[in-house]
Amino acid sequence: MAGKETRARREPGRETPTRAERARDIALFRYLLVREAGDPSLTSRQRGELVRQIAEQEHTGPDGRPVRVTRWTLDRLSGPGGPAGSRR
């Protein structure tokens, strides 16, 4: 119950801008990583090679810290239905 009482005392919207900004920054970071791989003119082989190259690198995340992104995540983001995926 104490958790609910604490939440009720917070000012509405106080944390929302920070969360929204962080979520936006993460989404943009992810999109920038995979946008090339989402090119519909790439073959599956070309897309796979590009995704492997991206996964092998260390990237600077939206908060400035070094980040590694797995191939699985990149495949998910760059494939059909992902933010950079081709819509065929």
Backbone as a ProteinNet text record, in pm:
[ID]
protein_1_A
[PRIMARY]
MAGKETRARREPGRETPTRAERARDIALFRYLLVREAGDPSLTSRQRGELVRQIAEQEHTGPDGRPVRVTRWTLDRLSGPGGPAGSRR
[TERTIARY]
80.1	0	84.7	201.6	284.9	323.2	346.9	382.2	271.7	147.9	35.3	20.5	41.5	31.2	138.7	259.8	369	336.3	284.9	251	141.3	47.9	-63.7	-17	90	138.1	221.4	270	351.7	266.2	329.2	258.5	235.3	115.7	87.3	178.5	232.7	314.6	458.2	495.4	630.5	738.9	719.5	819.9	795.9	679.6	644.3	736.5	767.2	855.7	991.9	1047.9	1177.6	1166.9	1064.4	1044.6	1018.8	935.6	902.7	1026.9	1106.4	1228.3	1325.6	1340	1431.6	1383.2	1253.2	1197.8	1218.7	1199.3	1220.3	1366.7	1458.2	1601.2	1642.3	1589.5	1621.2	1565.4	1442.7	1381.6	1461.2	1503.2	1582.7	1718.1	1780	1908	1892.6	1789.8	1767.3	1740.1	1658.1	1625.7	1751.1	1833.8	1955.9	2049.7	2049.1	2133.6	2086.5	1956.2	1904.1	1845.9	1844.2	1775.6	1834.3	1966	2027.3	1985.7	1979.1	1943.5	1797.5	1717.7	1577.3	1551.4	1657.3	1643.1	1583.2	1467.8	1403	1480.9	1577.3	1655.2	1765.6	1792	1894.4	1842.4	1930.9	1895.2	1907.6	1855.3	1866.1	2012.4	2093.9	2236.5	2303.6	2273.1	2330.9	2284.2	2155.7	2101.7	2168.6	2186.8	2251.8	2394.5	2468.4	2606.6	2610.2	2523.1	2517.6	2481.9	2385.2	2344.1	2457.8	2530.6	2645.8	2751.5	2778.2	2876.3	2832.2	2705.5	2653.8	2665.3	2632.9	2636.6	2778.2	2876.6	3015.5	3073.1	3011.3	3063.8	3007.1	3083.4	3034.4	2983	2867.6	2804.4	2792	2780.5	2755.2	2604.8	2551.6	2407.7	2357.5	2226.4	2168.3	2211.9	2256.1	2301.7	2453.3	2519.4	2663.4	2748.9	2687.3	2763.6	2781.1	2889.1	2908	2802.8	2754	2645.3	2675	2642.8	2647.6	2504.4	2470.4	2336.1	2349.6	2271.3	2283.5	2227.1	2273.3	2223.4	2075.1	2031.9	1889.6	1806.5	1848	1775.1	1775.8	1889.5	1899	1812.1	1810.5	1724.7	1578.2	1541.3	1402.7	1365.2	1457.3	1428.6	1433.2	1516.4	1533.8	1449.5	1389.4	1309.1	1170.8	1092.5	957.1	878.5	816.3	738.5	816.9	950.4	1031.4	1029.4	1081.3	1076.4	1150.9	1250.5	1325.1	1304	1217.6	1198	1119.3	1142.1	1067.5	924.2	835.4	692.3	650.6	664.6	632	495.8
-119.5	0	126.2	120.2	239.4	288.2	196.1	233.6	312.5	271.1	341.2	480.5	491.4	622.4	716.8	665.6	748.1	797.1	707.6	746.2	851.9	840.5	934.6	1075.2	1087	1218.4	1290.4	1219.5	1283.2	1375.9	1479.1	1572.8	1507	1518.1	1456.7	1514.6	1427	1469.2	1506.9	1501.3	1543.3	1456.6	1323.1	1232.4	1204.9	1232	1198.3	1260.4	1389.6	1443.8	1375.3	1344.8	1277.9	1138.4	1066.3	932.2	938.5	1032.2	1045.7	1084	1175.3	1215.4	1099.5	1023.7	908.7	803.3	777.1	679.4	724.7	853.7	907.4	893.7	926.8	917.1	773.4	678.4	537.1	492.3	532.9	495.4	552.6	677	737.4	668.2	634.8	564	431	355.9	225.8	241.1	339.5	360.7	396.1	484.1	523.6	404.5	309.5	190.9	104	90.5	-8.4	50.3	180.8	237.2	189.3	175.9	126	-17.7	-99	-240	-256.8	-154.6	-161.2	-125.7	-98	-61.4	-178.8	-159.6	-270.4	-318.3	-240.3	-283.8	-383.1	-400.7	-495.8	-638.8	-728.7	-870	-917.6	-1034.7	-1091.8	-1108.6	-1150.2	-1169.7	-1036	-932.5	-799.7	-745.9	-763.5	-716.6	-789.9	-920.9	-999.6	-953.9	-928.4	-881.3	-746.3	-656.5	-523.3	-532.6	-615.3	-631.8	-691.8	-787.9	-845	-738.5	-653.2	-545.8	-450	-415.2	-323.9	-389	-519.4	-590.1	-604.9	-609.8	-625.3	-497.7	-385.3	-257.1	-218.2	-135.3	-72.6	65.2	101.3	227.9	316.2	444.6	537	552.2	508.4	514	655.3	670.2	802.9	875.4	800	862.5	883.7	852.2	874	755.3	651.2	532.7	436.8	358.9	259.6	149.5	108.8	10.4	-89	-213.1	-315.7	-361.9	-382.7	-427.6	-564.2	-660.4	-796.1	-806.2	-904.8	-929.2	-959.8	-1034.4	-1067.9	-940.4	-844.4	-718.3	-643.1	-636.8	-567.6	-634.6	-767.8	-840.1	-805.8	-801.7	-771.5	-629.7	-534.8	-395.7	-366.7	-439.5	-408.2	-496.7	-599.1	-688.9	-632.5	-705.7	-660.1	-635.5	-521	-486	-405.9	-404.3	-324	-178.6	-89	53	89.6	11.1	40.6	-68.8	-162.3	-275.4	-239.7	-319.1	-295.8	-344.6	-274.9	-309.9	-367.3	-497.1	-560.5	-621.7
0	0	0	62	70.5	-68.5	-161.7	-297.7	-365.2	-340.7	-401.4	-342.4	-212	-148	-201.5	-221.3	-272.7	-413.8	-497.6	-633.3	-634.8	-545.6	-543.1	-505.7	-427.8	-385.1	-490.1	-589.4	-693.7	-778.1	-824.9	-912	-1047.9	-1101.3	-1230.9	-1340.2	-1423.1	-1535.1	-1501.1	-1375.4	-1336.9	-1399.8	-1401.3	-1457.5	-1605.5	-1653.9	-1791.2	-1895.5	-1891.3	-1995.5	-1999.3	-1885.4	-1881.4	-1942.5	-1907.2	-1962.2	-2112.5	-2152.9	-2295	-2375.6	-2322.3	-2392	-2402.8	-2294.7	-2296.1	-2395.2	-2395.1	-2489.4	-2633	-2659	-2793.3	-2834.3	-2743.9	-2772.7	-2803.7	-2728.6	-2751.9	-2886.5	-2916.2	-3044.5	-3161.6	-3151.4	-3258.6	-3272.6	-3161.2	-3162.5	-3235.7	-3201.1	-3265.1	-3414.2	-3447.1	-3588.3	-3668.5	-3613.2	-3683.5	-3705.5	-3612	-3628.4	-3744.8	-3761.9	-3856.6	-3984.3	-3998.1	-4114.9	-4246.7	-4255.7	-4379.2	-4407	-4303.4	-4320	-4361.5	-4341.5	-4380	-4524.8	-4599.5	-4740.8	-4818.7	-4881	-4952	-5074.8	-5122.5	-5238.7	-5200.8	-5071.3	-5027.6	-5037.6	-5076.2	-5072.5	-4927.3	-4899.5	-4764.2	-4725.1	-4819.7	-4793.1	-4759	-4836.6	-4811.1	-4675.9	-4646.8	-4519.4	-4403.7	-4418.3	-4313.8	-4287.5	-4393.6	-4378.6	-4308.3	-4349.1	-4288.1	-4139.9	-4107.6	-3968	-3885.5	-3941.5	-3869.5	-3842.8	-3940.6	-3921.9	-3810.9	-3809.8	-3706.9	-3569	-3560.8	-3432.3	-3377.9	-3465.2	-3421.7	-3361.1	-3389.5	-3343.6	-3207.7	-3140	-3017.6	-3057.6	-3008	-3044.5	-2921.6	-2942.5	-2832.9	-2819.9	-2706.2	-2684	-2663.4	-2653.3	-2638.8	-2511.8	-2412	-2287.8	-2286.2	-2399.9	-2410.1	-2370.1	-2317.8	-2277.2	-2394	-2394.1	-2500	-2490.3	-2605.8	-2612.2	-2722.6	-2698	-2801.9	-2824.2	-2949.6	-2983.9	-3050	-3005.2	-3058	-3199	-3268.6	-3403.9	-3399.9	-3301	-3288.8	-3282.3	-3200.3	-3187.4	-3320	-3384.7	-3512.9	-3618.4	-3620.8	-3715.5	-3690.9	-3565.7	-3528.4	-3570.9	-3551	-3583.4	-3732.9	-3806.4	-3948	-4039.2	-3984.7	-4066.3	-4095.3	-4172.1	-4203.2	-4074.4	-4067.8	-3949.1	-3847.1	-3857.1	-3765.8	-3809.4	-3726.4	-3759.5	-3887	-3923.6	-4047	-4151.1	-4120.1	-4210.5	-4333.8	-4438	-4560.3	-4542	-4599.5	-4591.3	-4726.3	-4739.4	-4868	-4862.2
[MASK]
++++++++++++++++++++++++++++++++++++++++++++++++++++++++++++++++++++++++++++++++++++++++

